[in-house]
Amino acid sequence: MAAQIPKMKLWYHPMLRSTRPAWLIKELGIEDKVEFKYLWLDLGAPGPEREEYRKTVHPHSTIPALEIEGRPNMLESAAMCMYLADLCGRLAPEPKNRSEYYDWIMYAAMRLDENMELLSQHWWLMPKEKENPEVTAQAKARCDLCFDRLENTLKDRPYILGQELTAADCVLGYDVLWAADPNMKNGVFLEGRPNVQAYLKRIMARPALQATLAMPGEYSLKDYTRK
C-alpha cells in the first residue's frame, strides 16, 4: 500500500539528471505534491542563489536535490526514483521480482553515468587541447559495452523490464536521451543499434517525458561552444 505522500520540492535544471525524477513524478501523476524549482547552472563561479543552495540544500551544489517534508534531503537522482516509486506503490515490480530492476537502475546511475560524464567533459565542455584521446577511447569502449547490453536486452521488449514502463526506464532512459545529444559525437552510441533507437522514440512519445522536457527554465549550456 502506498504511503501518504508528503510535500516535496525538486530542484531541477533542463537536460540534467533532474530529468529522471521530474519525469517519474509526472508519470506517477503527483505533480500537485511537488514544487519544481529551477536553478541556473553554468561553468563559471556560482552566483548568490547557487551559493545559498549549496549551504542549505545540496552541499555539492549540483542538480538535482529533492526536499521532502519531515525528511532529510535526497541528492541522488536514481535514489529519488526508487523512493518515489515505492512511496506511490507504482511503476516498480513486486519486491520479490526486483533484481533486474535494481540492477538496471544502478547500472545506469553508476557505470553509464560515470563514463558519459567523462565523455561529455572531453568531447564538449573542456578546451579541445586538453582532450585526452586515450581516456576518451577507453570511456567510449566502456559505453559501447553498455549500449550493446542495452541493445540486446531491448530486442524482445519495449521497455527495459518488459511490456510496461517502470522507474528503471526513467533512470536509464535519461542516459539514452543524453547519448542522443549532438554534442555526444552526434549520437554515436545510437548508431547501429536499432533497438536503442526505437526505445528512444518510444520514451520520447510519452506525454510525461514531453512535459518534463518542456518545463520552464533556460538550459544554461545551450549556447556553450568549446573553444
Short mmCIF file of C-alpha atoms in Angstrom, two decimals:
data_model
loop_
_atom_site.label_atom_id
_atom_site.label_comp_id
_atom_site.label_asym_id
_atom_site.label_seq_id
_atom_site.Cartn_x
_atom_site.Cartn_y
_atom_site.Cartn_z
CA MET A 1 0.00 0.00 0.00
CA ALA A 2 1.33 3.43 -0.92
CA ALA A 3 2.21 5.76 1.93
CA GLN A 4 0.78 9.22 2.37
CA ILE A 5 2.67 11.48 0.01
CA PRO A 6 4.49 14.36 1.73
CA LYS A 7 5.07 17.77 0.24
CA MET A 8 8.28 17.89 -1.78
CA LYS A 9 10.45 20.33 -3.71
CA LEU A 10 12.52 19.17 -6.67
CA TRP A 11 15.42 21.39 -7.70
CA TYR A 12 15.95 20.91 -11.40
CA HIS A 13 17.72 22.14 -14.50
CA PRO A 14 16.73 21.18 -18.07
CA MET A 15 18.55 18.24 -19.66
CA LEU A 16 20.40 17.27 -16.48
CA ARG A 17 19.82 14.29 -14.16
CA SER A 18 16.84 16.04 -12.59
CA THR A 19 15.06 14.86 -15.74
CA ARG A 20 14.83 11.43 -14.10
CA PRO A 21 12.75 12.27 -11.01
CA ALA A 22 10.82 15.04 -12.80
CA TRP A 23 9.74 12.58 -15.49
CA LEU A 24 8.80 9.94 -12.92
CA ILE A 25 6.80 12.46 -10.88
CA LYS A 26 4.75 13.21 -13.99
CA GLU A 27 4.34 9.53 -14.84
CA LEU A 28 3.06 8.98 -11.28
CA GLY A 29 0.69 11.95 -11.52
CA ILE A 30 1.80 13.55 -8.24
CA GLU A 31 2.76 16.99 -9.56
CA ASP A 32 0.35 18.54 -7.03
CA LYS A 33 2.61 17.30 -4.23
CA VAL A 34 5.83 18.65 -5.71
CA GLU A 35 7.14 22.17 -6.14
CA PHE A 36 9.52 22.34 -9.10
CA LYS A 37 12.32 24.85 -8.50
CA TYR A 38 14.60 25.80 -11.39
CA LEU A 39 18.23 26.56 -10.60
CA TRP A 40 20.54 28.29 -13.07
CA LEU A 41 23.85 26.47 -13.56
CA ASP A 42 26.88 27.41 -15.60
CA LEU A 43 30.59 26.72 -15.86
CA GLY A 44 31.63 29.87 -14.05
CA ALA A 45 31.67 30.93 -10.42
CA PRO A 46 28.35 30.24 -8.64
CA GLY A 47 26.02 33.18 -8.12
CA PRO A 48 24.26 34.05 -4.85
CA GLU A 49 21.30 31.73 -5.41
CA ARG A 50 23.51 28.75 -6.11
CA GLU A 51 25.72 29.53 -3.13
CA GLU A 52 22.64 29.63 -0.90
CA TYR A 53 21.53 26.34 -2.45
CA ARG A 54 24.91 24.83 -1.55
CA LYS A 55 24.63 25.99 2.04
CA THR A 56 21.02 25.00 2.67
CA VAL A 57 20.06 22.25 0.21
CA HIS A 58 22.90 20.42 -1.56
CA PRO A 59 26.48 20.53 -0.20
CA HIS A 60 27.94 19.80 -3.65
CA SER A 61 25.80 22.45 -5.37
CA THR A 62 24.75 20.11 -8.15
CA ILE A 63 21.36 19.12 -9.58
CA PRO A 64 19.04 17.50 -8.61
CA ALA A 65 18.01 17.74 -5.00
CA LEU A 66 14.70 16.60 -3.55
CA GLU A 67 13.48 18.26 -0.37
CA ILE A 68 10.92 16.13 1.46
CA GLU A 69 8.77 17.47 4.27
CA GLY A 70 9.96 15.95 7.53
CA ARG A 71 12.82 14.01 5.92
CA PRO A 72 16.47 14.64 5.01
CA ASN A 73 17.12 15.96 1.52
CA MET A 74 17.84 13.45 -1.22
CA LEU A 75 20.76 14.15 -3.57
CA GLU A 76 20.93 11.19 -5.98
CA SER A 77 18.55 11.01 -8.94
CA ALA A 78 18.36 7.21 -9.06
CA ALA A 79 17.63 7.00 -5.34
CA MET A 80 14.88 9.61 -5.79
CA CYS A 81 13.26 7.48 -8.47
CA MET A 82 13.33 4.34 -6.34
CA TYR A 83 11.93 6.28 -3.37
CA LEU A 84 9.13 7.89 -5.39
CA ALA A 85 8.04 4.61 -6.96
CA ASP A 86 7.98 2.93 -3.55
CA LEU A 87 6.19 5.89 -1.98
CA CYS A 88 3.42 5.73 -4.58
CA GLY A 89 3.34 1.94 -4.86
CA ARG A 90 3.55 2.15 -8.64
CA LEU A 91 5.97 1.75 -11.56
CA ALA A 92 8.12 -0.83 -9.78
CA PRO A 93 7.92 -4.63 -9.83
CA GLU A 94 6.81 -6.61 -6.82
CA PRO A 95 9.67 -6.75 -4.27
CA LYS A 96 10.44 -10.42 -4.99
CA ASN A 97 10.89 -9.56 -8.70
CA ARG A 98 13.14 -6.52 -8.35
CA SER A 99 16.58 -7.98 -9.01
CA GLU A 100 16.71 -6.79 -12.64
CA TYR A 101 15.00 -3.51 -11.69
CA TYR A 102 17.67 -2.66 -9.12
CA ASP A 103 20.44 -3.85 -11.41
CA TRP A 104 19.46 -1.62 -14.35
CA ILE A 105 18.97 1.42 -12.11
CA MET A 106 22.39 1.06 -10.56
CA TYR A 107 23.98 0.13 -13.90
CA ALA A 108 22.72 3.39 -15.40
CA ALA A 109 23.48 5.58 -12.40
CA MET A 110 26.98 4.23 -11.81
CA ARG A 111 28.50 2.58 -14.88
CA LEU A 112 26.84 4.60 -17.63
CA ASP A 113 26.71 7.97 -15.88
CA GLU A 114 30.39 7.85 -14.95
CA ASN A 115 31.55 7.25 -18.50
CA MET A 116 29.01 9.54 -20.16
CA GLU A 117 30.07 12.33 -17.82
CA LEU A 118 33.73 11.78 -18.67
CA LEU A 119 32.99 11.84 -22.39
CA SER A 120 30.89 14.99 -22.04
CA GLN A 121 33.82 16.71 -20.42
CA HIS A 122 36.35 15.63 -23.04
CA TRP A 123 34.17 15.83 -26.15
CA TRP A 124 32.36 19.01 -25.33
CA LEU A 125 33.00 21.01 -22.18
CA MET A 126 36.75 21.22 -21.74
CA PRO A 127 39.07 23.08 -24.15
CA LYS A 128 39.93 20.88 -27.11
CA GLU A 129 43.66 20.99 -26.40
CA LYS A 130 43.01 19.33 -23.03
CA GLU A 131 41.10 16.41 -24.50
CA ASN A 132 42.87 13.12 -23.80
CA PRO A 133 42.32 10.67 -26.70
CA GLU A 134 43.42 7.67 -24.66
CA VAL A 135 40.98 8.47 -21.85
CA THR A 136 38.10 9.10 -24.25
CA ALA A 137 38.81 5.91 -26.21
CA GLN A 138 38.65 3.86 -23.02
CA ALA A 139 35.46 5.56 -21.84
CA LYS A 140 33.85 5.15 -25.25
CA ALA A 141 34.71 1.45 -25.25
CA ARG A 142 33.07 1.06 -21.86
CA CYS A 143 29.96 2.91 -23.06
CA ASP A 144 29.83 0.77 -26.19
CA LEU A 145 29.67 -2.33 -24.00
CA CYS A 146 26.82 -0.78 -22.02
CA PHE A 147 24.84 0.15 -25.12
CA ASP A 148 25.48 -3.29 -26.63
CA ARG A 149 23.95 -4.81 -23.50
CA LEU A 150 21.01 -2.44 -23.75
CA GLU A 151 20.54 -3.21 -27.46
CA ASN A 152 20.44 -6.94 -26.73
CA THR A 153 18.04 -6.57 -23.80
CA LEU A 154 15.59 -4.49 -25.82
CA LYS A 155 15.36 -6.97 -28.70
CA ASP A 156 12.22 -8.59 -27.29
CA ARG A 157 10.73 -5.95 -25.01
CA PRO A 158 9.55 -2.33 -25.42
CA TYR A 159 10.81 -1.19 -22.01
CA ILE A 160 13.82 -2.23 -20.02
CA LEU A 161 11.95 -4.71 -17.81
CA GLY A 162 9.28 -5.81 -20.24
CA GLN A 163 5.95 -4.56 -21.54
CA GLU A 164 5.41 -1.70 -19.09
CA LEU A 165 7.42 1.36 -18.18
CA THR A 166 8.93 1.39 -14.68
CA ALA A 167 11.05 3.81 -12.70
CA ALA A 168 14.07 2.00 -14.14
CA ASP A 169 13.18 3.47 -17.54
CA CYS A 170 13.17 6.98 -16.09
CA VAL A 171 16.73 6.40 -14.85
CA LEU A 172 18.13 4.52 -17.85
CA GLY A 173 16.09 6.47 -20.40
CA TYR A 174 17.84 9.65 -19.34
CA ASP A 175 21.18 8.15 -20.40
CA VAL A 176 19.70 7.29 -23.79
CA LEU A 177 18.49 10.89 -24.15
CA TRP A 178 21.98 12.03 -23.17
CA ALA A 179 23.55 9.74 -25.75
CA ALA A 180 21.33 11.31 -28.42
CA ASP A 181 22.67 14.81 -27.71
CA PRO A 182 24.50 16.13 -30.79
CA ASN A 183 27.41 17.09 -28.55
CA MET A 184 27.94 13.38 -27.85
CA LYS A 185 29.52 12.89 -31.27
CA ASN A 186 26.12 13.25 -32.97
CA GLY A 187 24.59 10.26 -31.21
CA VAL A 188 27.44 7.84 -31.84
CA PHE A 189 26.08 5.34 -29.28
CA LEU A 190 22.78 5.05 -31.16
CA GLU A 191 24.45 4.16 -34.47
CA GLY A 192 23.91 0.54 -35.48
CA ARG A 193 21.63 -0.10 -32.51
CA PRO A 194 18.06 -0.11 -33.88
CA ASN A 195 16.52 -1.39 -30.64
CA VAL A 196 18.00 1.51 -28.69
CA GLN A 197 16.83 3.93 -31.38
CA ALA A 198 13.29 2.50 -31.16
CA TYR A 199 13.42 2.74 -27.38
CA LEU A 200 14.37 6.40 -27.62
CA LYS A 201 11.42 7.10 -29.93
CA ARG A 202 9.13 5.18 -27.59
CA ILE A 203 10.05 7.12 -24.47
CA MET A 204 10.08 10.43 -26.35
CA ALA A 205 6.47 9.78 -27.35
CA ARG A 206 5.35 9.58 -23.72
CA PRO A 207 3.41 12.70 -22.64
CA ALA A 208 5.10 12.72 -19.22
CA LEU A 209 8.57 12.95 -20.74
CA GLN A 210 7.42 15.55 -23.27
CA ALA A 211 6.04 17.63 -20.40
CA THR A 212 9.31 17.21 -18.49
CA LEU A 213 11.41 18.38 -21.42
CA ALA A 214 9.09 21.40 -21.80
CA MET A 215 9.46 22.53 -18.18
CA PRO A 216 10.36 26.22 -17.82
CA GLY A 217 13.94 27.27 -17.35
CA GLU A 218 16.78 28.02 -19.73
CA TYR A 219 19.39 25.35 -20.39
CA SER A 220 22.46 27.23 -19.24
CA LEU A 221 24.87 25.48 -21.61
CA LYS A 222 22.75 25.71 -24.75
CA ASP A 223 24.96 28.38 -26.31
CA TYR A 224 28.22 26.98 -24.99
CA THR A 225 30.80 26.42 -27.69
CA ARG A 226 34.05 24.67 -26.89
CA LYS A 227 36.99 26.91 -27.60
#
